[in-house]
Amino acid sequence: MQTAHEAEMHVYYRYTEFSRIATQEGYRGIAYLFTAFAAAELIHAGNFARILARLNVEVPPVPRPVLRAGTTRENLIAAAASEIASIDSLYPGLLERLRAEDHADAMTTVRYAWATEKQHRDKIAQIQRWSPSFFEQVAKHIDAKTGQYFICQLCGCTLNKLPAETCPVCANAAKHFRRIEPSG
């Protein structure tokens, strides 16, 4: 859980930087996407920290790492690779270790984060599919069509519109969603 907490904080810092760069480069929609993803990653980190605190494990602040960020196009590629690594390796491995400890709350928070990472991967994949050859056109389309992002404050679920009744990830009431404000 400590490794997952640190990983989520690092991704939060990374996506915050990616958002800043996208804003600087004039890609408002992609900047907003990274801002929303960063908010979800911060919720995951907070959930992991709460589990650790309940287990009487000290959770020191995670310092902002030295970040290597590229252009917005490069950052989208890096973000997709990061999400895939979390989906394919980090979370399945963490769940295996937690099963042995039989800690239900910890396993639930990991499943929530895992489901949210899959949402992030799917949104990035939609962009990546067209961006190798047509990045500028795709980026302009995203800027023109970007609506809003809403994040469940309990699990980090990331949606473009509020669910009618409950969160599709944690099944809690939709009242727990918060609209994320665009960056910049």
PDB file of C-alpha atoms in Angstrom:
ATOM      1  CA  MET A   1       0.000   0.000   0.000  1.00  0.00           C
ATOM      2  CA  GLN A   2       2.880   2.372   0.715  1.00  0.00           C
ATOM      3  CA  THR A   3       4.294   1.781  -2.764  1.00  0.00           C
ATOM      4  CA  ALA A   4       0.854   2.348  -4.318  1.00  0.00           C
ATOM      5  CA  HIS A   5       0.383   5.548  -2.293  1.00  0.00           C
ATOM      6  CA  GLU A   6       3.740   6.897  -3.465  1.00  0.00           C
ATOM      7  CA  ALA A   7       3.048   5.819  -7.059  1.00  0.00           C
ATOM      8  CA  GLU A   8      -0.309   7.620  -7.091  1.00  0.00           C
ATOM      9  CA  MET A   9       1.255  10.786  -5.670  1.00  0.00           C
ATOM     10  CA  HIS A  10       3.978  10.674  -8.324  1.00  0.00           C
ATOM     11  CA  VAL A  11       1.365  10.267 -11.064  1.00  0.00           C
ATOM     12  CA  TYR A  12      -0.624  13.144  -9.540  1.00  0.00           C
ATOM     13  CA  TYR A  13       2.473  15.380  -9.747  1.00  0.00           C
ATOM     14  CA  ARG A  14       3.235  14.129 -13.244  1.00  0.00           C
ATOM     15  CA  TYR A  15      -0.262  14.778 -14.606  1.00  0.00           C
ATOM     16  CA  THR A  16      -0.291  18.207 -12.979  1.00  0.00           C
ATOM     17  CA  GLU A  17       2.915  18.999 -14.877  1.00  0.00           C
ATOM     18  CA  PHE A  18       1.515  17.509 -18.103  1.00  0.00           C
ATOM     19  CA  SER A  19      -1.516  19.788 -17.699  1.00  0.00           C
ATOM     20  CA  ARG A  20       0.734  22.811 -17.233  1.00  0.00           C
ATOM     21  CA  ILE A  21       2.684  21.963 -20.387  1.00  0.00           C
ATOM     22  CA  ALA A  22      -0.479  21.349 -22.424  1.00  0.00           C
ATOM     23  CA  THR A  23      -1.834  24.713 -21.271  1.00  0.00           C
ATOM     24  CA  GLN A  24       1.455  26.374 -22.203  1.00  0.00           C
ATOM     25  CA  GLU A  25       1.337  24.758 -25.656  1.00  0.00           C
ATOM     26  CA  GLY A  26      -2.269  25.883 -26.165  1.00  0.00           C
ATOM     27  CA  TYR A  27      -4.007  22.497 -25.810  1.00  0.00           C
ATOM     28  CA  ARG A  28      -6.826  23.458 -23.420  1.00  0.00           C
ATOM     29  CA  GLY A  29      -8.788  20.211 -23.778  1.00  0.00           C
ATOM     30  CA  ILE A  30      -5.807  17.964 -23.159  1.00  0.00           C
ATOM     31  CA  ALA A  31      -4.736  20.168 -20.223  1.00  0.00           C
ATOM     32  CA  TYR A  32      -8.218  19.731 -18.748  1.00  0.00           C
ATOM     33  CA  LEU A  33      -8.019  15.964 -19.264  1.00  0.00           C
ATOM     34  CA  PHE A  34      -4.722  15.838 -17.342  1.00  0.00           C
ATOM     35  CA  THR A  35      -6.164  18.080 -14.593  1.00  0.00           C
ATOM     36  CA  ALA A  36      -9.092  15.673 -14.163  1.00  0.00           C
ATOM     37  CA  PHE A  37      -6.811  12.636 -14.135  1.00  0.00           C
ATOM     38  CA  ALA A  38      -4.561  14.303 -11.556  1.00  0.00           C
ATOM     39  CA  ALA A  39      -7.591  14.884  -9.304  1.00  0.00           C
ATOM     40  CA  ALA A  40      -8.513  11.189  -9.523  1.00  0.00           C
ATOM     41  CA  GLU A  41      -4.941  10.093  -8.757  1.00  0.00           C
ATOM     42  CA  LEU A  42      -4.931  12.320  -5.669  1.00  0.00           C
ATOM     43  CA  ILE A  43      -8.116  10.601  -4.444  1.00  0.00           C
ATOM     44  CA  HIS A  44      -6.475   7.187  -4.914  1.00  0.00           C
ATOM     45  CA  ALA A  45      -3.426   8.339  -2.962  1.00  0.00           C
ATOM     46  CA  GLY A  46      -5.669   9.670  -0.180  1.00  0.00           C
ATOM     47  CA  ASN A  47      -7.602   6.397  -0.008  1.00  0.00           C
ATOM     48  CA  PHE A  48      -4.353   4.426   0.271  1.00  0.00           C
ATOM     49  CA  ALA A  49      -3.068   6.803   2.947  1.00  0.00           C
ATOM     50  CA  ARG A  50      -6.257   6.315   4.996  1.00  0.00           C
ATOM     51  CA  ILE A  51      -5.859   2.527   4.847  1.00  0.00           C
ATOM     52  CA  LEU A  52      -2.238   2.839   5.961  1.00  0.00           C
ATOM     53  CA  ALA A  53      -3.232   5.170   8.804  1.00  0.00           C
ATOM     54  CA  ARG A  54      -5.861   2.653   9.974  1.00  0.00           C
ATOM     55  CA  LEU A  55      -3.068   0.076  10.053  1.00  0.00           C
ATOM     56  CA  ASN A  56      -0.977   2.464  12.201  1.00  0.00           C
ATOM     57  CA  VAL A  57       1.537   2.969   9.417  1.00  0.00           C
ATOM     58  CA  GLU A  58       3.087   6.410   9.255  1.00  0.00           C
ATOM     59  CA  VAL A  59       2.382   8.093   5.928  1.00  0.00           C
ATOM     60  CA  PRO A  60       5.053  10.733   5.359  1.00  0.00           C
ATOM     61  CA  PRO A  61       4.458  13.405   2.714  1.00  0.00           C
ATOM     62  CA  VAL A  62       5.600  12.356  -0.727  1.00  0.00           C
ATOM     63  CA  PRO A  63       7.966  14.987  -2.107  1.00  0.00           C
ATOM     64  CA  ARG A  64       7.421  16.251  -5.610  1.00  0.00           C
ATOM     65  CA  PRO A  65       9.766  14.176  -7.802  1.00  0.00           C
ATOM     66  CA  VAL A  66      12.040  15.571 -10.474  1.00  0.00           C
ATOM     67  CA  LEU A  67       9.832  15.242 -13.527  1.00  0.00           C
ATOM     68  CA  ARG A  68      10.877  14.590 -17.082  1.00  0.00           C
ATOM     69  CA  ALA A  69       8.089  15.849 -19.257  1.00  0.00           C
ATOM     70  CA  GLY A  70       8.105  16.356 -22.989  1.00  0.00           C
ATOM     71  CA  THR A  71       5.699  17.894 -25.410  1.00  0.00           C
ATOM     72  CA  THR A  72       1.987  17.334 -24.972  1.00  0.00           C
ATOM     73  CA  ARG A  73       2.098  14.677 -27.677  1.00  0.00           C
ATOM     74  CA  GLU A  74       4.962  12.871 -25.900  1.00  0.00           C
ATOM     75  CA  ASN A  75       3.212  13.255 -22.548  1.00  0.00           C
ATOM     76  CA  LEU A  76       0.056  11.558 -23.884  1.00  0.00           C
ATOM     77  CA  ILE A  77       2.164   8.615 -25.007  1.00  0.00           C
ATOM     78  CA  ALA A  78       3.899   8.485 -21.604  1.00  0.00           C
ATOM     79  CA  ALA A  79       0.563   8.715 -19.767  1.00  0.00           C
ATOM     80  CA  ALA A  80      -0.864   5.819 -21.774  1.00  0.00           C
ATOM     81  CA  ALA A  81       2.181   3.673 -20.979  1.00  0.00           C
ATOM     82  CA  SER A  82       1.861   4.566 -17.288  1.00  0.00           C
ATOM     83  CA  GLU A  83      -1.844   3.696 -17.175  1.00  0.00           C
ATOM     84  CA  ILE A  84      -1.210   0.382 -18.952  1.00  0.00           C
ATOM     85  CA  ALA A  85       1.568  -0.511 -16.499  1.00  0.00           C
ATOM     86  CA  SER A  86      -0.770   0.222 -13.577  1.00  0.00           C
ATOM     87  CA  ILE A  87      -3.561  -1.842 -15.115  1.00  0.00           C
ATOM     88  CA  ASP A  88      -1.422  -4.794 -16.184  1.00  0.00           C
ATOM     89  CA  SER A  89       1.102  -4.978 -13.344  1.00  0.00           C
ATOM     90  CA  LEU A  90       0.779  -2.670 -10.348  1.00  0.00           C
ATOM     91  CA  TYR A  91      -2.831  -3.308  -9.349  1.00  0.00           C
ATOM     92  CA  PRO A  92      -3.049  -7.050 -10.122  1.00  0.00           C
ATOM     93  CA  GLY A  93       0.181  -7.611  -8.154  1.00  0.00           C
ATOM     94  CA  LEU A  94      -1.038  -5.481  -5.276  1.00  0.00           C
ATOM     95  CA  LEU A  95      -4.348  -7.355  -5.124  1.00  0.00           C
ATOM     96  CA  GLU A  96      -2.500 -10.680  -4.982  1.00  0.00           C
ATOM     97  CA  ARG A  97      -0.427  -9.505  -2.015  1.00  0.00           C
ATOM     98  CA  LEU A  98      -3.505  -8.082  -0.251  1.00  0.00           C
ATOM     99  CA  ARG A  99      -5.515 -11.289  -0.707  1.00  0.00           C
ATOM    100  CA  ALA A 100      -2.991 -13.079   1.474  1.00  0.00           C
ATOM    101  CA  GLU A 101      -3.520 -10.462   4.178  1.00  0.00           C
ATOM    102  CA  ASP A 102      -7.314 -10.607   3.792  1.00  0.00           C
ATOM    103  CA  HIS A 103      -7.761  -6.852   4.243  1.00  0.00           C
ATOM    104  CA  ALA A 104     -11.137  -6.146   2.604  1.00  0.00           C
ATOM    105  CA  ASP A 105     -10.978  -2.323   2.740  1.00  0.00           C
ATOM    106  CA  ALA A 106      -7.531  -2.259   1.174  1.00  0.00           C
ATOM    107  CA  MET A 107      -8.628  -4.612  -1.593  1.00  0.00           C
ATOM    108  CA  THR A 108     -11.704  -2.460  -2.260  1.00  0.00           C
ATOM    109  CA  THR A 109      -9.689   0.754  -2.593  1.00  0.00           C
ATOM    110  CA  VAL A 110      -7.254  -0.987  -4.959  1.00  0.00           C
ATOM    111  CA  ARG A 111     -10.148  -2.261  -7.088  1.00  0.00           C
ATOM    112  CA  TYR A 112     -11.577   1.271  -7.252  1.00  0.00           C
ATOM    113  CA  ALA A 113      -8.235   2.698  -8.343  1.00  0.00           C
ATOM    114  CA  TRP A 114      -7.789  -0.113 -10.876  1.00  0.00           C
ATOM    115  CA  ALA A 115     -11.214   0.575 -12.423  1.00  0.00           C
ATOM    116  CA  THR A 116     -10.446   4.286 -12.646  1.00  0.00           C
ATOM    117  CA  GLU A 117      -7.065   3.634 -14.289  1.00  0.00           C
ATOM    118  CA  LYS A 118      -8.932   1.641 -16.939  1.00  0.00           C
ATOM    119  CA  GLN A 119     -11.181   4.674 -17.554  1.00  0.00           C
ATOM    120  CA  HIS A 120      -8.104   6.867 -17.954  1.00  0.00           C
ATOM    121  CA  ARG A 121      -6.469   4.416 -20.328  1.00  0.00           C
ATOM    122  CA  ASP A 122      -9.609   4.296 -22.473  1.00  0.00           C
ATOM    123  CA  LYS A 123      -9.815   8.093 -22.730  1.00  0.00           C
ATOM    124  CA  ILE A 124      -6.123   8.376 -23.625  1.00  0.00           C
ATOM    125  CA  ALA A 125      -6.405   5.523 -26.152  1.00  0.00           C
ATOM    126  CA  GLN A 126      -9.188   7.387 -27.955  1.00  0.00           C
ATOM    127  CA  ILE A 127      -6.829  10.318 -28.399  1.00  0.00           C
ATOM    128  CA  GLN A 128      -3.762   8.225 -29.242  1.00  0.00           C
ATOM    129  CA  ARG A 129      -5.504   6.270 -31.964  1.00  0.00           C
ATOM    130  CA  TRP A 130      -5.514   9.345 -34.178  1.00  0.00           C
ATOM    131  CA  SER A 131      -2.640  11.373 -32.805  1.00  0.00           C
ATOM    132  CA  PRO A 132       0.424   9.778 -34.442  1.00  0.00           C
ATOM    133  CA  SER A 133      -0.359  11.261 -37.851  1.00  0.00           C
ATOM    134  CA  PHE A 134      -2.994  13.835 -37.024  1.00  0.00           C
ATOM    135  CA  PHE A 135      -2.039  15.150 -33.600  1.00  0.00           C
ATOM    136  CA  GLU A 136      -2.806  18.805 -34.312  1.00  0.00           C
ATOM    137  CA  GLN A 137      -6.243  18.031 -35.770  1.00  0.00           C
ATOM    138  CA  VAL A 138      -7.085  15.698 -32.890  1.00  0.00           C
ATOM    139  CA  ALA A 139      -5.900  18.246 -30.310  1.00  0.00           C
ATOM    140  CA  LYS A 140      -8.018  20.985 -31.912  1.00  0.00           C
ATOM    141  CA  HIS A 141     -11.018  18.650 -31.989  1.00  0.00           C
ATOM    142  CA  ILE A 142     -10.530  17.867 -28.283  1.00  0.00           C
ATOM    143  CA  ASP A 143     -10.300  21.577 -27.488  1.00  0.00           C
ATOM    144  CA  ALA A 144     -13.547  22.238 -29.383  1.00  0.00           C
ATOM    145  CA  LYS A 145     -15.465  19.242 -27.999  1.00  0.00           C
ATOM    146  CA  THR A 146     -14.194  18.939 -24.437  1.00  0.00           C
ATOM    147  CA  GLY A 147     -17.135  19.098 -22.106  1.00  0.00           C
ATOM    148  CA  GLN A 148     -16.710  18.680 -18.398  1.00  0.00           C
ATOM    149  CA  TYR A 149     -15.093  16.153 -16.094  1.00  0.00           C
ATOM    150  CA  PHE A 150     -16.645  14.917 -12.886  1.00  0.00           C
ATOM    151  CA  ILE A 151     -14.720  12.907 -10.288  1.00  0.00           C
ATOM    152  CA  CYS A 152     -16.207  10.712  -7.564  1.00  0.00           C
ATOM    153  CA  GLN A 153     -14.593  11.953  -4.371  1.00  0.00           C
ATOM    154  CA  LEU A 154     -14.778   8.464  -2.850  1.00  0.00           C
ATOM    155  CA  CYS A 155     -13.159   6.322  -5.550  1.00  0.00           C
ATOM    156  CA  GLY A 156     -11.778   8.622  -8.258  1.00  0.00           C
ATOM    157  CA  CYS A 157     -14.177   7.520 -11.009  1.00  0.00           C
ATOM    158  CA  THR A 158     -13.720   9.935 -13.923  1.00  0.00           C
ATOM    159  CA  LEU A 159     -16.761  10.759 -16.081  1.00  0.00           C
ATOM    160  CA  ASN A 160     -17.787  13.395 -18.601  1.00  0.00           C
ATOM    161  CA  LYS A 161     -21.260  13.736 -17.103  1.00  0.00           C
ATOM    162  CA  LEU A 162     -22.829  13.091 -13.740  1.00  0.00           C
ATOM    163  CA  PRO A 163     -24.300   9.635 -13.312  1.00  0.00           C
ATOM    164  CA  ALA A 164     -28.052   9.541 -12.727  1.00  0.00           C
ATOM    165  CA  GLU A 165     -27.986   7.831  -9.354  1.00  0.00           C
ATOM    166  CA  THR A 166     -24.797   6.031  -8.385  1.00  0.00           C
ATOM    167  CA  CYS A 167     -21.124   5.897  -9.234  1.00  0.00           C
ATOM    168  CA  PRO A 168     -20.409   3.101 -11.741  1.00  0.00           C
ATOM    169  CA  VAL A 169     -17.218   2.171  -9.865  1.00  0.00           C
ATOM    170  CA  CYS A 170     -18.022   2.328  -6.133  1.00  0.00           C
ATOM    171  CA  ALA A 171     -21.859   2.343  -6.318  1.00  0.00           C
ATOM    172  CA  ASN A 172     -22.132   5.261  -3.887  1.00  0.00           C
ATOM    173  CA  ALA A 173     -24.608   8.083  -4.471  1.00  0.00           C
ATOM    174  CA  ALA A 174     -23.906  10.484  -7.342  1.00  0.00           C
ATOM    175  CA  LYS A 175     -23.815  13.335  -4.796  1.00  0.00           C
ATOM    176  CA  HIS A 176     -20.161  12.403  -4.200  1.00  0.00           C
ATOM    177  CA  PHE A 177     -19.125  13.615  -7.655  1.00  0.00           C
ATOM    178  CA  ARG A 178     -17.432  16.979  -8.030  1.00  0.00           C
ATOM    179  CA  ARG A 179     -16.957  18.932 -11.232  1.00  0.00           C
ATOM    180  CA  ILE A 180     -13.282  19.489 -11.938  1.00  0.00           C
ATOM    181  CA  GLU A 181     -12.416  23.012 -13.008  1.00  0.00           C
ATOM    182  CA  PRO A 182     -10.253  23.318 -16.133  1.00  0.00           C
ATOM    183  CA  SER A 183      -6.642  24.298 -15.556  1.00  0.00           C
ATOM    184  CA  GLY A 184      -5.172  27.647 -16.472  1.00  0.00           C
TER     185      GLY A 184
END
